[in-house]
Amino acid sequence: MSCTDDDFYISDEDLGIERPNDGDLPAFANTIPAWNGEKADDASSDVVGSSNKIYHENNTFPNNITVTYNGENATIECSNSNIICHTSGAYVTIDMITNGISGNTAITLTGNSANGGLKIYGSNKVKLLLDGIELTSGHGPAINNQCKKALFVHLTDGTTNKLSDCITYTEDDYYTSGASSLSEDRKGCFFSEGYMVFSGKGILTVAAKYRHGIVTDSYLYTRPGVTIAVTETAKNAIHAKGDTDDGLGVNIDGGLIYANVPSAAGKGIKTDLNVDICGGKVLINTTGDSGYDAETNDTSSPTGIKSDGNININGGVIEIRSSGSGGKGLNANGTITIAGGNSTIVTTGIKYIYTEELTSSPKGVKADGNINITGGTLNVAVTGKHDGSEGLESKSSLNVSGGEAYVYAYDDAINISSDINISGGRIYAYSSNNDGIDANGTITVNDGLVIGIGASAPESGIDVDTGEQLLLNGGTAIVMGGTLQSSPSAASRQRSIICNDIPVSKDQNIAILGISSTPIVTFSCPRSMSSTTFLFNSPGITTGTNYTVSAGGSLSNYSDNWNCWYSGGNWSGGNTIATF
């Protein structure tokens, strides 16, 4: 059985039906605590490269400005008298357009104001040094960069910098000739028309009451050592339109990013292009519900990381928690590739229903394109009790060649519209109410370890349309469920053992014993079931050998284990279920 976002039916819970579910919930925290001042710990890995687009150190800044805020006022020191520095109380505008200022400019901000802000006009690169600044704007963005060139944001070592805006934006005090509030974007607390590169060992906190926290109409890049905490946002914490010429959306090369997103359909990180995470630590907590988007005539869901392009995780630590209805962890219109790092995603909300046709189900990892797992560790738990609550969902294929993926879900743990190809790595897929692994195309296992745990009949550990589409050619596969929807294809190059109608208890050991009672595969049942069908597939199972299936014994001195799978060791005790 399978469910997609297009399905609409009343769940067991709605009907008051409680199916047996004695499998343990994963021991992952459901929420991420509020930011407690934790700093990035990877500053030592920040090595200056050759690019002058990413590294401010490869640029010169002949113009220098220092803005010191002092309550209701601000003072300015400027090295170039042709630069217009306008002040209105503690609202400062740096105008490098009117007099055609050439060369890059370094602007240092220090001091504090509960009623102030900074606006920048320019046509060259700007290095913005935040040196212990605290700004709360009552007009609009705390920092508003109208320059379309690079904005290098450097957080001075040892400083904490705080930015916040207001719920309603009003007119600015200064505009260049021909500009107005109608011609200028002001999309959030810290806004930039140009791309943003964050560096330094300081801290930046952002509280966005109007819309986004940090937002750019180009791309956003973080270097190791930076600490960014968006503690409050009215929409998305980090929002980057992306740059199609450079092909960049959001690139996290390091640092620590924390985002608390309470808004309806809010995103922790959102970009029109790709998200690339190579290092650092990303902590995202979304608590808002899904909602109806009148512009698209569709539902919109809260999401940890949302990309209209691809999501590529090559390193770092990613922690995403979503408690609202229809919440998503990773969501891409393109492909999602997990090649490294350690990612943990937990969603606890139920399905959002606007109308019978317009719904949004919670997902751990959702891609319109392929999901590729080549390395790293991926942990997913989707616990909301409703149809469509799935761990991994791809509208295309799943390809696994390395890494480890642990997936727990109320509905299908893994639901793939096309093929599943496994040539390495380890996959554990546990459904508390449906199929462990469900594919509408072919499932091919050539290597690696695959464990599929389904619910009681008619659900299965692995579900494909026909047996001819389940090819077990190598590696180890263990399948447990109320039924086996499809037996392995006769074209499979590796033998399987299938046991039907076996009662099991949680934590009971099941072993396939070969010559001299040597365990070929040992499996510790993660749930109790009155009637279970097992499939064991292993390179150790060959034609012409007698095998015994034994239950209830104990295993010692095993050579390897992962979740409920054990390799090698010494088997003792147990009751014979069957011989082959």
Coordinates of C-alpha atoms in Angstrom, one line a residue:
M1 CA 0.0 0.0 0.0
S2 CA 1.2 3.5 -0.6
C3 CA 0.0 7.1 0.0
T4 CA 0.9 10.3 -1.7
D5 CA 0.0 14.0 -1.1
D6 CA -2.7 13.5 -3.7
D7 CA -4.5 10.8 -1.6
F8 CA -7.3 11.8 0.7
Y9 CA -8.9 9.5 3.1
I10 CA -9.7 9.2 6.8
S11 CA -6.9 7.9 8.9
D12 CA -7.1 5.1 11.4
E13 CA -6.7 7.6 14.2
D14 CA -9.7 9.7 12.9
L15 CA -11.8 6.5 13.0
G16 CA -10.6 5.7 16.5
I17 CA -8.7 2.6 15.3
E18 CA -5.4 1.9 17.1
R19 CA -3.2 -0.5 15.2
P20 CA -0.6 -2.4 17.2
N21 CA 2.5 -0.3 17.4
D22 CA 5.1 -1.6 19.9
G23 CA 8.1 -0.4 18.0
D24 CA 10.2 2.1 19.9
L25 CA 10.1 5.7 18.8
P26 CA 13.6 6.9 17.9
A27 CA 15.4 8.6 20.8
F28 CA 15.6 11.9 18.9
A29 CA 14.6 15.2 20.6
N30 CA 11.4 16.6 19.1
T31 CA 12.5 20.2 19.4
I32 CA 15.8 22.2 19.4
P33 CA 16.3 24.3 22.5
A34 CA 16.5 28.0 22.3
W35 CA 19.9 29.4 21.3
N36 CA 22.0 29.6 24.4
G37 CA 24.9 31.5 23.1
E38 CA 26.7 28.5 21.5
K39 CA 29.4 29.7 19.1
A40 CA 30.9 28.1 16.0
D41 CA 33.9 25.9 16.8
D42 CA 35.4 25.6 13.4
A43 CA 37.2 29.0 13.0
S44 CA 40.6 27.2 12.6
S45 CA 39.4 25.7 9.3
D46 CA 38.7 29.1 7.7
V47 CA 41.5 29.3 5.1
V48 CA 41.6 32.2 2.7
G49 CA 41.2 31.0 -0.9
S50 CA 41.9 32.7 -4.1
S51 CA 38.4 34.0 -4.9
N52 CA 37.9 37.8 -4.6
K53 CA 34.2 37.2 -4.6
I54 CA 34.2 35.1 -1.4
Y55 CA 37.3 36.4 0.5
H56 CA 37.4 40.1 1.4
E57 CA 41.1 39.7 2.1
N58 CA 41.7 39.6 -1.7
N59 CA 40.1 43.0 -2.1
T60 CA 41.2 46.6 -1.3
F61 CA 39.0 49.1 0.4
P62 CA 40.3 52.6 -0.1
N63 CA 37.3 54.3 1.4
N64 CA 36.8 53.9 5.2
I65 CA 33.8 54.9 7.3
T66 CA 33.1 54.4 11.0
V67 CA 29.5 54.8 12.3
T68 CA 29.2 55.0 16.1
Y69 CA 25.7 54.8 17.5
N70 CA 24.8 56.4 20.8
G71 CA 21.2 56.0 21.7
E72 CA 19.2 58.5 19.6
N73 CA 22.2 59.8 17.7
A74 CA 25.0 58.6 15.5
T75 CA 28.4 60.1 14.6
I76 CA 30.3 59.3 11.4
E77 CA 34.0 59.4 10.5
C78 CA 34.6 59.2 6.7
S79 CA 37.9 59.2 4.8
N80 CA 36.4 60.4 1.6
S81 CA 34.6 63.8 1.7
N82 CA 32.8 63.1 -1.5
I83 CA 30.8 60.4 0.1
I84 CA 27.4 61.7 1.4
C85 CA 26.8 60.7 5.0
H86 CA 23.2 61.6 6.0
T87 CA 21.9 61.3 9.5
S88 CA 18.4 61.7 10.9
G89 CA 18.8 61.0 14.6
A90 CA 20.3 57.5 14.7
Y91 CA 19.2 56.6 11.1
V92 CA 22.3 56.8 8.9
T93 CA 22.5 56.7 5.1
I94 CA 25.8 56.2 3.2
D95 CA 25.4 57.5 -0.3
M96 CA 28.2 56.6 -2.8
I97 CA 25.9 56.9 -5.8
T98 CA 25.2 60.6 -6.1
N99 CA 28.8 61.7 -6.4
G100 CA 29.9 58.6 -8.3
I101 CA 32.3 57.3 -5.7
S102 CA 34.8 54.8 -7.1
G103 CA 36.6 52.0 -5.2
N104 CA 35.4 49.7 -2.5
T105 CA 34.3 50.9 0.9
A106 CA 34.8 49.5 4.4
I107 CA 32.1 50.5 6.9
T108 CA 32.5 49.8 10.6
L109 CA 29.5 49.8 12.9
T110 CA 29.7 50.1 16.7
G111 CA 27.6 51.3 19.6
N112 CA 23.9 50.9 20.1
S113 CA 20.5 52.5 19.3
A114 CA 17.0 51.4 20.1
N115 CA 15.7 53.6 17.3
G116 CA 18.2 53.6 14.5
G117 CA 19.4 51.9 11.3
L118 CA 21.9 51.9 8.4
K119 CA 21.2 52.3 4.7
I120 CA 23.8 51.9 2.0
Y121 CA 23.9 53.1 -1.6
G122 CA 26.8 52.2 -3.8
S123 CA 28.1 50.6 -7.0
N124 CA 31.2 48.8 -5.6
K125 CA 31.9 46.2 -3.0
V126 CA 31.3 46.9 0.6
K127 CA 33.0 45.4 3.6
L128 CA 30.7 45.8 6.6
L129 CA 32.5 45.2 10.0
L130 CA 30.0 44.6 12.8
D131 CA 32.0 45.6 15.9
G132 CA 29.6 45.2 18.8
I133 CA 26.6 46.9 17.2
E134 CA 23.1 46.8 18.6
L135 CA 20.4 48.2 16.3
T136 CA 16.6 48.2 16.5
S137 CA 14.9 50.0 13.7
G138 CA 11.5 51.6 14.0
H139 CA 11.3 52.4 10.2
G140 CA 12.4 49.3 8.3
P141 CA 15.4 47.0 8.1
A142 CA 18.0 47.5 10.7
I143 CA 20.6 47.3 7.9
N144 CA 19.5 47.9 4.3
N145 CA 22.1 47.5 1.6
Q146 CA 20.8 48.8 -1.8
C147 CA 24.2 48.1 -3.5
K148 CA 24.0 45.2 -5.9
K149 CA 27.7 44.3 -5.5
A150 CA 29.2 42.1 -2.8
L151 CA 28.5 42.8 0.8
F152 CA 31.2 41.2 3.0
V153 CA 29.9 41.0 6.5
H154 CA 32.7 40.5 9.0
L155 CA 31.8 39.7 12.7
T156 CA 34.6 41.1 14.8
D157 CA 36.1 38.4 17.1
G158 CA 34.7 38.6 20.7
T159 CA 31.7 40.7 19.8
T160 CA 28.0 40.1 19.9
N161 CA 26.0 42.0 17.4
K162 CA 22.2 42.4 17.6
L163 CA 19.8 43.5 14.8
S164 CA 16.0 43.8 15.0
D165 CA 13.3 45.6 13.1
C166 CA 9.6 46.5 13.5
I167 CA 6.3 44.9 12.6
T168 CA 5.3 47.7 10.2
Y169 CA 7.7 49.5 7.8
T170 CA 7.4 53.2 7.1
E171 CA 9.2 55.7 4.8
D172 CA 12.9 56.1 5.0
D173 CA 14.5 59.5 5.7
Y174 CA 16.7 59.5 2.7
Y175 CA 16.5 58.4 -1.0
T176 CA 18.9 58.9 -3.9
S177 CA 17.6 60.8 -6.9
G178 CA 14.7 58.9 -8.5
A179 CA 14.5 56.3 -5.8
S180 CA 11.5 55.8 -3.5
S181 CA 9.9 53.2 -1.3
L182 CA 8.2 51.8 -4.4
S183 CA 11.4 51.2 -6.2
E184 CA 13.4 49.8 -3.4
D185 CA 13.1 46.3 -1.8
R186 CA 13.0 46.0 2.0
K187 CA 12.4 42.4 2.6
G188 CA 13.6 41.8 6.1
C189 CA 15.7 42.8 9.1
F190 CA 19.1 42.5 7.4
F191 CA 18.5 43.1 3.6
S192 CA 21.0 43.2 0.8
E193 CA 20.5 43.7 -3.0
G194 CA 23.9 42.1 -3.5
Y195 CA 25.3 38.8 -2.4
M196 CA 26.4 38.4 1.2
V197 CA 29.5 36.6 2.6
F198 CA 29.7 36.2 6.3
S199 CA 33.1 35.9 8.0
G200 CA 34.8 36.4 11.4
K201 CA 34.6 34.9 14.8
G202 CA 31.9 37.1 16.3
I203 CA 28.2 36.6 16.9
L204 CA 25.2 38.0 15.0
T205 CA 21.7 37.7 16.4
V206 CA 18.6 38.7 14.4
A207 CA 15.0 39.3 15.5
A208 CA 12.8 39.9 12.4
K209 CA 9.3 41.1 13.2
Y210 CA 8.3 42.3 9.7
R211 CA 9.3 39.5 7.3
H212 CA 12.6 37.6 6.8
G213 CA 15.6 37.6 9.1
I214 CA 18.6 37.8 6.7
V215 CA 17.6 38.2 3.1
T216 CA 19.5 38.8 -0.2
D217 CA 18.4 39.2 -3.8
S218 CA 21.5 37.3 -4.7
Y219 CA 23.4 34.4 -2.9
L220 CA 24.5 33.9 0.7
Y221 CA 27.8 32.3 1.8
T222 CA 29.1 31.6 5.3
R223 CA 32.7 30.9 6.2
P224 CA 33.9 28.8 9.1
G225 CA 33.9 30.6 12.5
V226 CA 30.8 32.8 12.1
T227 CA 27.8 32.4 14.5
I228 CA 24.4 33.5 13.2
A229 CA 21.3 33.2 15.4
V230 CA 17.9 34.2 13.9
T231 CA 15.9 34.0 17.1
E232 CA 12.7 35.4 15.7
T233 CA 11.3 35.7 12.2
A234 CA 7.9 36.6 10.7
K235 CA 8.5 34.5 7.7
N236 CA 11.9 32.9 6.7
A237 CA 15.0 33.0 8.8
I238 CA 17.4 33.1 5.8
H239 CA 16.1 33.9 2.4
A240 CA 18.3 34.1 -0.7
K241 CA 17.0 34.5 -4.2
G242 CA 20.2 33.2 -5.7
D243 CA 22.5 34.2 -8.6
T244 CA 21.9 32.3 -11.8
D245 CA 25.2 33.6 -13.3
D246 CA 27.2 32.1 -10.5
G247 CA 24.8 29.2 -9.9
L248 CA 24.8 29.9 -6.2
G249 CA 21.9 30.1 -3.7
V250 CA 23.0 29.3 -0.2
N251 CA 26.4 28.0 0.5
I252 CA 27.4 27.0 4.0
D253 CA 31.1 26.4 4.1
G254 CA 31.2 26.5 8.0
G255 CA 30.1 28.3 11.0
L256 CA 27.0 27.9 13.2
I257 CA 23.5 28.8 12.0
Y258 CA 20.6 28.7 14.4
A259 CA 17.1 29.5 13.3
N260 CA 13.8 29.6 15.3
V261 CA 10.9 29.9 12.9
P262 CA 7.5 30.2 14.5
S263 CA 5.7 31.6 11.4
A264 CA 3.1 29.8 9.4
A265 CA 4.7 28.0 6.5
G266 CA 8.0 29.6 7.5
K267 CA 11.4 28.3 6.3
G268 CA 14.7 28.1 8.1
I269 CA 16.7 28.4 4.9
K270 CA 15.0 29.2 1.6
T271 CA 16.5 29.8 -1.9
D272 CA 15.4 29.8 -5.5
L273 CA 18.6 28.0 -6.4
N274 CA 20.8 25.4 -4.7
V275 CA 21.7 24.8 -1.1
D276 CA 25.2 23.5 -0.6
I277 CA 26.3 22.6 2.9
C278 CA 30.0 21.6 3.2
G279 CA 30.6 22.1 6.9
G280 CA 29.6 23.9 10.1
K281 CA 26.5 23.3 12.2
V282 CA 22.9 24.1 11.2
L283 CA 20.2 24.1 13.9
I284 CA 16.6 24.8 12.6
N285 CA 13.4 24.7 14.6
T286 CA 10.0 25.3 12.9
T287 CA 6.8 25.4 14.9
G288 CA 4.3 27.0 12.6
D289 CA 1.6 25.2 10.6
S290 CA 1.1 24.9 6.9
G291 CA -1.2 27.3 5.2
Y292 CA -3.0 28.2 2.0
D293 CA -1.0 30.4 -0.5
A294 CA -3.5 32.4 -2.6
E295 CA -0.8 33.4 -5.1
T296 CA -0.1 29.8 -6.1
N297 CA -3.5 28.4 -5.2
D298 CA -1.7 25.7 -3.3
T299 CA -0.6 24.8 0.2
S300 CA 2.7 26.0 1.6
S301 CA 4.4 24.1 4.4
P302 CA 6.9 25.0 7.1
T303 CA 10.3 23.6 6.1
G304 CA 13.8 23.4 7.6
I305 CA 15.6 23.8 4.3
K306 CA 13.7 24.6 1.1
S307 CA 15.3 24.8 -2.3
D308 CA 13.7 25.4 -5.7
G309 CA 16.8 23.8 -7.1
N310 CA 19.0 21.1 -5.4
I311 CA 20.1 20.4 -1.9
N312 CA 23.7 19.0 -1.5
I313 CA 25.0 18.0 1.9
N314 CA 28.7 17.2 1.9
G315 CA 29.6 17.8 5.5
G316 CA 28.7 19.4 8.8
V317 CA 26.0 18.8 11.4
I318 CA 22.4 19.5 10.4
E319 CA 19.6 19.3 13.0
I320 CA 16.0 20.1 11.9
R321 CA 12.9 19.8 14.0
S322 CA 9.4 20.6 12.8
S323 CA 6.3 20.4 15.0
G324 CA 3.6 22.1 12.8
S325 CA 1.1 20.5 10.5
G326 CA 2.6 19.4 7.2
G327 CA 6.1 20.2 8.2
K328 CA 9.1 19.2 6.1
G329 CA 12.8 18.7 6.9
L330 CA 14.6 18.9 3.5
N331 CA 12.4 19.9 0.5
A332 CA 13.8 20.4 -3.0
N333 CA 12.2 20.9 -6.4
G334 CA 15.3 19.2 -7.8
T335 CA 17.6 16.5 -6.3
I336 CA 18.7 15.9 -2.8
T337 CA 22.2 14.4 -2.3
I338 CA 23.6 13.3 1.0
A339 CA 27.3 12.8 0.5
G340 CA 28.6 13.5 4.0
G341 CA 28.0 15.1 7.4
N342 CA 25.5 14.0 10.1
S343 CA 21.9 15.0 9.5
T344 CA 19.0 14.4 11.9
I345 CA 15.4 15.4 10.9
V346 CA 12.3 15.0 13.1
T347 CA 8.8 16.1 12.2
T348 CA 6.0 15.6 14.7
G349 CA 3.0 17.4 13.1
I350 CA 0.0 15.8 11.3
K351 CA -1.4 16.3 7.8
Y352 CA -2.6 19.8 6.9
I353 CA -6.0 19.8 5.2
Y354 CA -7.2 23.0 3.5
T355 CA -9.7 21.3 1.2
E356 CA -10.1 17.7 0.1
E357 CA -7.8 18.5 -2.9
L358 CA -5.4 20.8 -1.2
T359 CA -3.4 19.1 1.6
S360 CA 0.1 18.9 2.9
S361 CA 1.6 15.9 4.6
P362 CA 4.7 15.9 6.8
K363 CA 7.9 14.6 5.3
G364 CA 11.4 14.1 6.5
V365 CA 13.2 14.4 3.1
K366 CA 11.1 15.3 0.0
A367 CA 12.5 15.7 -3.5
D368 CA 10.8 16.1 -6.9
G369 CA 14.0 14.7 -8.4
N370 CA 16.2 11.9 -7.2
I371 CA 17.3 11.3 -3.6
N372 CA 21.0 10.2 -3.7
I373 CA 22.8 8.9 -0.6
T374 CA 26.5 8.4 -1.2
G375 CA 28.0 9.0 2.3
G376 CA 27.4 10.6 5.7
T377 CA 24.7 9.7 8.2
L378 CA 21.0 10.5 7.8
N379 CA 18.5 10.1 10.6
V380 CA 14.8 10.7 10.0
A381 CA 11.7 10.4 12.2
V382 CA 8.2 11.4 11.0
T383 CA 5.9 10.6 13.9
G384 CA 2.6 12.4 13.2
K385 CA -0.2 9.8 13.1
H386 CA -1.8 10.5 9.7
D387 CA -1.6 9.2 6.2
G388 CA 1.2 10.7 4.1
S389 CA 3.6 11.0 7.1
E390 CA 6.6 9.6 5.3
G391 CA 10.3 9.6 5.9
L392 CA 11.9 9.8 2.4
E393 CA 9.8 10.7 -0.6
S394 CA 11.0 11.1 -4.1
K395 CA 8.9 11.7 -7.2
S396 CA 11.8 10.1 -9.1
S397 CA 14.4 7.6 -7.9
L398 CA 16.4 6.7 -4.8
N399 CA 20.0 5.8 -5.3
V400 CA 22.2 4.6 -2.4
S401 CA 25.9 3.8 -2.8
G402 CA 27.3 4.7 0.7
G403 CA 26.6 6.2 4.0
E404 CA 23.9 5.3 6.5
A405 CA 20.3 6.2 6.6
Y406 CA 17.9 5.4 9.5
V407 CA 14.3 6.2 8.6
Y408 CA 11.2 5.9 10.9
A409 CA 7.7 7.0 9.8
Y410 CA 4.1 6.5 10.6
D411 CA 3.2 6.0 7.0
D412 CA 5.8 4.6 4.5
A413 CA 9.3 5.1 5.8
I414 CA 10.5 5.3 2.2
N415 CA 8.1 6.1 -0.7
I416 CA 9.7 6.3 -4.2
S417 CA 7.7 7.0 -7.4
S418 CA 10.2 5.3 -9.6
D419 CA 13.2 3.0 -9.0
I420 CA 15.4 2.2 -5.9
N421 CA 19.0 1.3 -6.6
I422 CA 21.2 0.2 -3.8
S423 CA 24.9 -0.5 -4.5
G424 CA 26.3 0.1 -1.0
G425 CA 25.7 1.8 2.3
R426 CA 23.2 0.9 5.0
I427 CA 19.4 1.6 5.0
Y428 CA 17.0 1.0 7.9
A429 CA 13.4 1.8 7.1
Y430 CA 10.7 1.3 9.8
S431 CA 7.0 2.1 9.4
S432 CA 4.7 2.0 12.4
N433 CA 1.6 1.8 10.2
N434 CA 2.5 1.0 6.6
D435 CA 5.3 -0.3 4.4
G436 CA 8.9 0.0 5.3
I437 CA 10.1 0.6 1.7
D438 CA 7.6 1.3 -1.1
A439 CA 8.6 1.7 -4.8
N440 CA 6.5 2.1 -7.9
G441 CA 9.4 1.0 -10.1
T442 CA 12.1 -1.6 -9.6
I443 CA 14.1 -2.2 -6.4
T444 CA 17.6 -3.4 -7.1
V445 CA 20.0 -4.3 -4.4
N446 CA 23.6 -5.1 -5.6
D447 CA 25.5 -4.4 -2.4
G448 CA 25.1 -2.9 1.1
L449 CA 22.7 -3.6 3.9
V450 CA 18.9 -3.1 3.6
I451 CA 16.4 -3.5 6.4
G452 CA 12.7 -2.9 5.8
I453 CA 10.2 -3.1 8.6
G454 CA 6.5 -3.0 7.8
A455 CA 3.4 -3.1 10.0
S456 CA 0.9 -6.0 10.3
A457 CA -0.9 -7.4 7.3
P458 CA -1.5 -6.2 4.7
E459 CA 1.6 -4.1 5.1
S460 CA 5.1 -5.3 4.2
G461 CA 8.8 -4.5 4.8
I462 CA 9.3 -4.0 1.0
D463 CA 6.6 -3.3 -1.5
V464 CA 6.9 -3.3 -5.3
D465 CA 4.2 -3.8 -7.9
T466 CA 5.4 -7.3 -8.9
G467 CA 8.1 -9.7 -7.8
E468 CA 9.9 -9.3 -11.2
Q469 CA 10.7 -5.8 -10.0
L470 CA 12.5 -6.9 -6.8
L471 CA 16.1 -7.9 -7.8
L472 CA 18.4 -9.0 -5.0
N473 CA 21.8 -9.5 -6.5
G474 CA 24.2 -8.8 -3.6
G475 CA 24.6 -7.4 -0.1
T476 CA 22.3 -8.3 2.7
A477 CA 18.5 -7.6 2.9
I478 CA 16.3 -8.3 5.9
V479 CA 12.5 -7.8 5.4
M480 CA 9.9 -8.0 8.2
G481 CA 6.2 -7.3 8.0
G482 CA 2.7 -8.7 8.1
T483 CA 3.1 -10.0 4.5
L484 CA 5.6 -10.0 1.8
Q485 CA 4.0 -8.1 -1.1
S486 CA 6.4 -9.4 -3.7
S487 CA 8.9 -12.2 -3.6
P488 CA 12.3 -11.7 -5.2
S489 CA 12.6 -11.9 -9.0
A490 CA 13.8 -15.2 -10.4
A491 CA 16.4 -13.1 -12.1
S492 CA 18.0 -12.3 -8.7
R493 CA 21.6 -13.5 -8.5
Q494 CA 21.5 -14.1 -4.8
R495 CA 19.4 -16.6 -2.8
S496 CA 16.7 -15.7 -0.2
I497 CA 15.0 -17.5 2.7
I498 CA 11.3 -16.6 3.3
C499 CA 9.4 -17.6 6.5
N500 CA 5.7 -17.0 6.8
D501 CA 3.3 -16.7 9.7
I502 CA 5.9 -16.4 12.5
P503 CA 4.9 -14.9 15.9
V504 CA 7.7 -12.8 17.3
S505 CA 8.3 -10.6 20.4
K506 CA 10.2 -7.4 20.5
D507 CA 13.9 -7.8 20.9
Q508 CA 13.6 -11.6 20.1
N509 CA 16.6 -12.8 18.1
I510 CA 16.1 -14.6 14.8
A511 CA 19.1 -16.3 13.2
I512 CA 19.9 -18.1 10.0
L513 CA 22.3 -20.9 10.9
G514 CA 24.5 -22.6 8.4
I515 CA 27.1 -25.4 8.7
S516 CA 27.9 -26.3 12.3
S517 CA 25.1 -23.8 13.4
T518 CA 27.2 -20.9 12.3
P519 CA 25.0 -17.7 12.2
I520 CA 24.9 -16.3 8.6
V521 CA 22.5 -13.4 9.6
T522 CA 21.1 -12.5 13.0
F523 CA 18.2 -10.1 13.5
S524 CA 16.8 -8.6 16.7
C525 CA 13.1 -8.0 16.1
P526 CA 12.3 -4.3 16.7
R527 CA 8.5 -5.0 17.2
S528 CA 6.1 -7.7 18.4
M529 CA 3.8 -9.2 15.8
S530 CA 1.4 -12.2 16.1
S531 CA 2.0 -13.1 12.4
T532 CA 5.2 -12.1 10.6
T533 CA 6.7 -12.8 7.2
F534 CA 10.5 -12.6 7.0
L535 CA 12.8 -12.5 4.1
F536 CA 16.5 -13.0 4.5
N537 CA 18.9 -12.4 1.6
S538 CA 22.6 -12.8 2.0
P539 CA 25.7 -13.8 0.1
G540 CA 26.2 -16.5 2.7
I541 CA 23.0 -18.3 1.6
T542 CA 23.9 -20.7 -1.2
T543 CA 22.4 -23.6 -3.0
G544 CA 23.2 -27.1 -1.7
T545 CA 23.6 -26.1 2.0
N546 CA 21.3 -26.9 4.8
Y547 CA 20.0 -24.0 6.9
T548 CA 18.1 -23.6 10.1
V549 CA 16.0 -20.7 11.2
S550 CA 16.2 -20.3 14.9
A551 CA 14.4 -17.9 17.2
G552 CA 14.9 -16.8 20.8
G553 CA 18.5 -17.6 21.2
S554 CA 21.4 -15.4 22.1
L555 CA 24.4 -14.2 20.1
S556 CA 27.9 -13.4 21.4
N557 CA 31.2 -12.4 19.9
Y558 CA 29.6 -10.9 16.8
S559 CA 31.9 -9.1 14.4
D560 CA 29.7 -6.2 13.3
N561 CA 26.2 -4.8 14.0
W562 CA 24.0 -1.9 13.0
N563 CA 20.6 -1.2 14.4
C564 CA 19.0 -4.7 14.7
W565 CA 21.4 -6.5 12.3
Y566 CA 24.4 -8.6 13.5
S567 CA 27.1 -10.3 11.6
G568 CA 29.1 -13.4 12.7
G569 CA 29.4 -14.5 16.3
N570 CA 28.3 -17.5 18.3
W571 CA 24.7 -18.6 18.5
S572 CA 23.3 -20.5 21.5
G573 CA 19.9 -21.7 22.5
G574 CA 16.8 -20.9 20.6
N575 CA 14.0 -22.8 19.0
T576 CA 14.0 -24.1 15.4
I577 CA 11.4 -22.4 13.3
A578 CA 12.2 -24.1 10.0
T579 CA 15.0 -25.9 8.1
F580 CA 15.9 -25.4 4.4

